[in-house]
Amino acid sequence: MPTNLQNERLHFPQVGEVEVVRIKRKDIELQVQPNGQCRVRAPLDLSLADLSALVEKRITWLEAKQAITTLNARRPKEYVSGESFWFQGDEHSLDLVKHGKRSNLVFDGRKFLLLPDAASEGKKWFTQFYKREAKEIVGKLVSKISSRLGYSPTSVKILELGARWGSCSKAGGVNFNWKLAMLPPRIVEYLIIHELTHLDIPVHSPEFWRRVEIAYPEYRQAEAWLKEHGSKTTL
Ligand SMILES: [Zn+2]
């Protein structure tokens, strides 16, 4: 697991703050998060001063990458190599490659690999991937959070919900948008708590928000995050 125990950060006028993640590796790796925030994965024993010098050398590249990320965020996908896609809050690039696996689209832990012949239907394969993952991720989290907070939804469904993140049924079930698979786990947790709370209180009354806040104190930040980044989940 990547760690940033010291909460190390670098700052460059060109790109702003660069988060430092220490990891067992020999070289550094620069990344730009979907929100434009830069991150560097660095060897455990590299001093912050040396790291800063290494990042500085590649700052022009990082600045360009950040500009493209911000620009691309709201643009429909083209399904070409080098394009990036969200998965659980991190950005991963796409490679069009004959990968020899059975599905058209696979995720290898770092990158998305898509068969070149399947690129014309890229949207379909990514949607299918996210739906499958959302079922797994959301299903597990709903049962964990439900038992912690004392809810018992009658069903949990992953659906095409358009611009909505979640909804609940009169029968006491909760439904979630498959795009939750793209979002950071902490935000997914908020959306689940939000819908579970609706099982008891259907409207956004002060009592509703009070209940949400008890379960998820930083709900305002989560709402703000969704407002700022939610539209970047367009495929
Ligand atoms: Zn609501």
CSV table of C-alpha atoms and ligand atoms in Angstrom, one decimal:
chain,number,residue,atom,x,y,z
A,1,MET,CA,0.0,0.0,0.0
A,2,PRO,CA,1.3,3.5,-0.8
A,3,THR,CA,1.9,5.6,2.3
A,4,ASN,CA,2.2,9.3,2.9
A,5,LEU,CA,2.7,9.0,6.6
A,6,GLN,CA,4.8,12.2,6.9
A,7,ASN,CA,2.3,14.0,4.8
A,8,GLU,CA,5.1,15.1,2.6
A,9,ARG,CA,4.4,17.7,-0.1
A,10,LEU,CA,6.4,19.6,-2.7
A,11,HIS,CA,5.4,22.9,-4.2
A,12,PHE,CA,6.1,24.2,-7.7
A,13,PRO,CA,4.7,27.4,-9.1
A,14,GLN,CA,3.9,25.7,-12.4
A,15,VAL,CA,1.7,22.9,-11.1
A,16,GLY,CA,1.0,23.8,-7.5
A,17,GLU,CA,1.2,21.2,-4.8
A,18,VAL,CA,2.7,17.8,-5.5
A,19,GLU,CA,1.8,15.0,-3.0
A,20,VAL,CA,4.6,12.6,-2.2
A,21,VAL,CA,3.7,8.9,-1.8
A,22,ARG,CA,6.6,6.7,-0.6
A,23,ILE,CA,6.7,3.3,-2.0
A,24,LYS,CA,9.2,0.5,-2.4
A,25,ARG,CA,10.7,1.3,-5.8
A,26,LYS,CA,13.9,2.4,-7.4
A,27,ASP,CA,12.8,5.4,-9.5
A,28,ILE,CA,10.2,8.1,-9.3
A,29,GLU,CA,6.8,8.2,-11.0
A,30,LEU,CA,4.8,11.3,-11.7
A,31,GLN,CA,1.0,11.2,-11.9
A,32,VAL,CA,-1.8,13.7,-12.3
A,33,GLN,CA,-5.0,12.9,-10.5
A,34,PRO,CA,-8.4,13.5,-12.3
A,35,ASN,CA,-8.8,16.7,-10.3
A,36,GLY,CA,-5.5,18.0,-11.6
A,37,GLN,CA,-3.6,17.4,-8.3
A,38,CYS,CA,0.0,16.1,-9.0
A,39,ARG,CA,1.5,13.2,-7.2
A,40,VAL,CA,4.9,11.6,-7.1
A,41,ARG,CA,5.6,8.1,-6.2
A,42,ALA,CA,9.1,7.9,-4.8
A,43,PRO,CA,11.6,5.5,-3.3
A,44,LEU,CA,11.5,5.3,0.5
A,45,ASP,CA,15.1,6.4,1.1
A,46,LEU,CA,15.2,9.3,-1.3
A,47,SER,CA,15.6,12.7,0.5
A,48,LEU,CA,12.9,15.3,-0.1
A,49,ALA,CA,15.6,17.7,-1.5
A,50,ASP,CA,16.8,15.1,-4.0
A,51,LEU,CA,13.2,14.3,-4.9
A,52,SER,CA,12.4,17.9,-5.4
A,53,ALA,CA,15.3,18.2,-7.8
A,54,LEU,CA,14.2,15.2,-9.8
A,55,VAL,CA,10.6,16.5,-10.1
A,56,GLU,CA,11.9,19.9,-11.1
A,57,LYS,CA,13.7,18.3,-14.1
A,58,ARG,CA,10.4,17.0,-15.4
A,59,ILE,CA,8.2,19.9,-14.4
A,60,THR,CA,7.5,21.0,-18.0
A,61,TRP,CA,6.2,17.5,-18.8
A,62,LEU,CA,4.1,17.5,-15.6
A,63,GLU,CA,2.7,20.9,-16.3
A,64,ALA,CA,1.6,19.8,-19.8
A,65,LYS,CA,0.1,16.6,-18.5
A,66,GLN,CA,-1.8,18.5,-15.9
A,67,ALA,CA,-3.2,20.9,-18.5
A,68,ILE,CA,-4.4,18.0,-20.7
A,69,THR,CA,-6.0,16.2,-17.7
A,70,THR,CA,-8.0,19.3,-16.8
A,71,LEU,CA,-8.9,19.9,-20.4
A,72,ASN,CA,-10.0,16.3,-21.0
A,73,ALA,CA,-12.0,16.0,-17.8
A,74,ARG,CA,-15.2,17.0,-19.4
A,75,ARG,CA,-14.7,15.8,-22.9
A,76,PRO,CA,-16.3,12.6,-24.2
A,77,LYS,CA,-13.8,9.7,-24.4
A,78,GLU,CA,-12.2,8.7,-27.7
A,79,TYR,CA,-10.8,5.3,-26.6
A,80,VAL,CA,-7.3,5.9,-27.9
A,81,SER,CA,-4.0,4.9,-26.3
A,82,GLY,CA,-2.8,7.3,-23.6
A,83,GLU,CA,-6.3,8.5,-22.7
A,84,SER,CA,-7.1,8.1,-19.0
A,85,PHE,CA,-10.0,6.6,-17.2
A,86,TRP,CA,-11.0,6.8,-13.6
A,87,PHE,CA,-11.2,3.7,-11.4
A,88,GLN,CA,-11.9,4.0,-7.7
A,89,GLY,CA,-10.7,7.6,-7.6
A,90,ASP,CA,-7.5,7.1,-9.4
A,91,GLU,CA,-6.6,7.8,-13.0
A,92,HIS,CA,-5.3,5.0,-15.2
A,93,SER,CA,-4.3,5.2,-18.8
A,94,LEU,CA,-5.6,3.1,-21.7
A,95,ASP,CA,-3.5,1.0,-24.0
A,96,LEU,CA,-4.9,-0.3,-27.2
A,97,VAL,CA,-3.1,-3.6,-27.4
A,98,LYS,CA,-3.6,-7.3,-28.3
A,99,HIS,CA,-3.5,-8.5,-24.7
A,100,GLY,CA,-4.4,-12.2,-25.2
A,101,LYS,CA,-7.0,-12.2,-22.4
A,102,ARG,CA,-10.6,-13.4,-22.9
A,103,SER,CA,-12.4,-10.1,-22.4
A,104,ASN,CA,-12.0,-7.2,-24.7
A,105,LEU,CA,-11.1,-4.8,-21.9
A,106,VAL,CA,-9.0,-5.8,-18.9
A,107,PHE,CA,-7.5,-3.8,-16.0
A,108,ASP,CA,-4.1,-5.0,-15.0
A,109,GLY,CA,-3.8,-3.1,-11.8
A,110,ARG,CA,-2.1,-0.1,-13.4
A,111,LYS,CA,-3.6,0.3,-16.9
A,112,PHE,CA,-6.6,-0.5,-18.9
A,113,LEU,CA,-5.9,-2.8,-21.9
A,114,LEU,CA,-8.4,-2.8,-24.7
A,115,LEU,CA,-8.2,-4.9,-27.9
A,116,PRO,CA,-7.7,-2.5,-30.9
A,117,ASP,CA,-10.6,-4.2,-32.7
A,118,ALA,CA,-12.9,-3.4,-29.8
A,119,ALA,CA,-12.0,0.3,-29.6
A,120,SER,CA,-14.9,1.4,-31.8
A,121,GLU,CA,-17.2,0.1,-29.0
A,122,GLY,CA,-15.0,1.3,-26.2
A,123,LYS,CA,-17.9,3.0,-24.4
A,124,LYS,CA,-19.7,-0.3,-24.2
A,125,TRP,CA,-16.8,-2.2,-22.8
A,126,PHE,CA,-15.9,0.4,-20.2
A,127,THR,CA,-19.6,0.6,-19.1
A,128,GLN,CA,-19.7,-3.2,-18.8
A,129,PHE,CA,-16.4,-3.1,-16.8
A,130,TYR,CA,-17.7,-0.4,-14.4
A,131,LYS,CA,-21.0,-2.1,-13.9
A,132,ARG,CA,-19.3,-5.3,-12.9
A,133,GLU,CA,-16.9,-3.6,-10.6
A,134,ALA,CA,-19.6,-1.4,-9.1
A,135,LYS,CA,-21.6,-4.5,-8.2
A,136,GLU,CA,-18.7,-5.9,-6.3
A,137,ILE,CA,-17.5,-2.6,-4.6
A,138,VAL,CA,-20.9,-1.2,-3.7
A,139,GLY,CA,-22.4,-4.6,-2.7
A,140,LYS,CA,-19.6,-5.1,-0.1
A,141,LEU,CA,-19.8,-1.6,1.2
A,142,VAL,CA,-23.5,-1.5,1.5
A,143,SER,CA,-23.6,-4.6,3.7
A,144,LYS,CA,-20.7,-3.3,5.8
A,145,ILE,CA,-22.2,0.1,6.3
A,146,SER,CA,-25.8,-1.2,6.8
A,147,SER,CA,-24.8,-3.5,9.6
A,148,ARG,CA,-22.7,-0.7,11.2
A,149,LEU,CA,-25.6,1.8,11.1
A,150,GLY,CA,-28.4,-0.6,11.6
A,151,TYR,CA,-30.1,-0.5,8.2
A,152,SER,CA,-31.4,-3.5,6.3
A,153,PRO,CA,-32.1,-2.6,2.6
A,154,THR,CA,-34.3,-5.2,0.9
A,155,SER,CA,-32.2,-5.0,-2.2
A,156,VAL,CA,-29.0,-3.4,-3.6
A,157,LYS,CA,-29.0,-2.7,-7.4
A,158,ILE,CA,-26.5,-1.2,-9.8
A,159,LEU,CA,-28.4,0.7,-12.5
A,160,GLU,CA,-28.2,3.3,-15.2
A,161,LEU,CA,-29.4,6.3,-13.2
A,162,GLY,CA,-28.3,9.1,-15.6
A,163,ALA,CA,-27.2,12.2,-13.6
A,164,ARG,CA,-28.3,10.7,-10.2
A,165,TRP,CA,-25.8,8.8,-8.0
A,166,GLY,CA,-28.4,6.8,-6.1
A,167,SER,CA,-32.1,6.3,-5.4
A,168,CYS,CA,-34.2,4.2,-3.2
A,169,SER,CA,-37.4,2.2,-3.9
A,170,LYS,CA,-40.6,2.2,-2.0
A,171,ALA,CA,-40.0,-1.4,-1.1
A,172,GLY,CA,-36.9,-0.4,0.9
A,173,GLY,CA,-34.2,-1.2,-1.6
A,174,VAL,CA,-31.3,1.0,-2.6
A,175,ASN,CA,-30.1,1.6,-6.1
A,176,PHE,CA,-26.8,3.1,-7.2
A,177,ASN,CA,-25.3,4.4,-10.4
A,178,TRP,CA,-22.6,2.2,-12.0
A,179,LYS,CA,-20.4,5.2,-12.2
A,180,LEU,CA,-19.7,4.8,-8.5
A,181,ALA,CA,-16.9,2.4,-9.6
A,182,MET,CA,-15.0,5.5,-10.9
A,183,LEU,CA,-15.2,7.4,-7.6
A,184,PRO,CA,-12.9,7.4,-4.6
A,185,PRO,CA,-14.0,4.8,-2.0
A,186,ARG,CA,-14.6,7.6,0.6
A,187,ILE,CA,-17.1,9.3,-1.7
A,188,VAL,CA,-18.8,6.0,-2.5
A,189,GLU,CA,-19.2,5.5,1.3
A,190,TYR,CA,-20.9,8.9,1.5
A,191,LEU,CA,-23.3,8.1,-1.3
A,192,ILE,CA,-24.2,4.9,0.4
A,193,ILE,CA,-24.8,6.5,3.7
A,194,HIS,CA,-26.9,9.2,2.0
A,195,GLU,CA,-29.2,6.6,0.3
A,196,LEU,CA,-29.5,4.4,3.4
A,197,THR,CA,-30.5,7.4,5.4
A,198,HIS,CA,-33.3,8.0,2.8
A,199,LEU,CA,-34.8,4.6,3.8
A,200,ASP,CA,-35.8,6.3,7.1
A,201,ILE,CA,-36.2,9.9,5.9
A,202,PRO,CA,-37.2,10.4,2.2
A,203,VAL,CA,-36.6,14.2,2.0
A,204,HIS,CA,-33.6,16.4,2.5
A,205,SER,CA,-34.8,17.8,5.8
A,206,PRO,CA,-32.6,19.2,8.6
A,207,GLU,CA,-33.2,15.9,10.4
A,208,PHE,CA,-32.0,14.0,7.3
A,209,TRP,CA,-28.7,16.0,7.2
A,210,ARG,CA,-28.3,15.6,11.0
A,211,ARG,CA,-28.5,11.8,10.6
A,212,VAL,CA,-26.1,11.9,7.6
A,213,GLU,CA,-23.6,14.0,9.6
A,214,ILE,CA,-23.6,11.6,12.5
A,215,ALA,CA,-22.6,8.7,10.2
A,216,TYR,CA,-20.3,10.8,7.9
A,217,PRO,CA,-19.2,14.1,9.6
A,218,GLU,CA,-17.5,15.5,6.5
A,219,TYR,CA,-20.5,15.1,4.3
A,220,ARG,CA,-20.3,18.8,3.1
A,221,GLN,CA,-16.8,18.1,1.6
A,222,ALA,CA,-18.2,15.0,-0.1
A,223,GLU,CA,-21.0,17.0,-1.6
A,224,ALA,CA,-18.6,19.7,-2.8
A,225,TRP,CA,-16.3,17.0,-4.2
A,226,LEU,CA,-19.2,15.6,-6.2
A,227,LYS,CA,-20.2,19.0,-7.5
A,228,GLU,CA,-16.7,19.7,-8.7
A,229,HIS,CA,-15.7,16.3,-10.1
A,230,GLY,CA,-18.9,14.4,-10.7
A,231,SER,CA,-19.3,15.6,-14.3
A,232,LYS,CA,-15.9,14.2,-15.2
A,233,THR,CA,-17.4,10.6,-15.2
A,234,THR,CA,-18.6,11.0,-18.7
A,235,LEU,CA,-17.6,8.1,-21.0
B,1,ZN,ZN,-30.9,12.5,-1.3
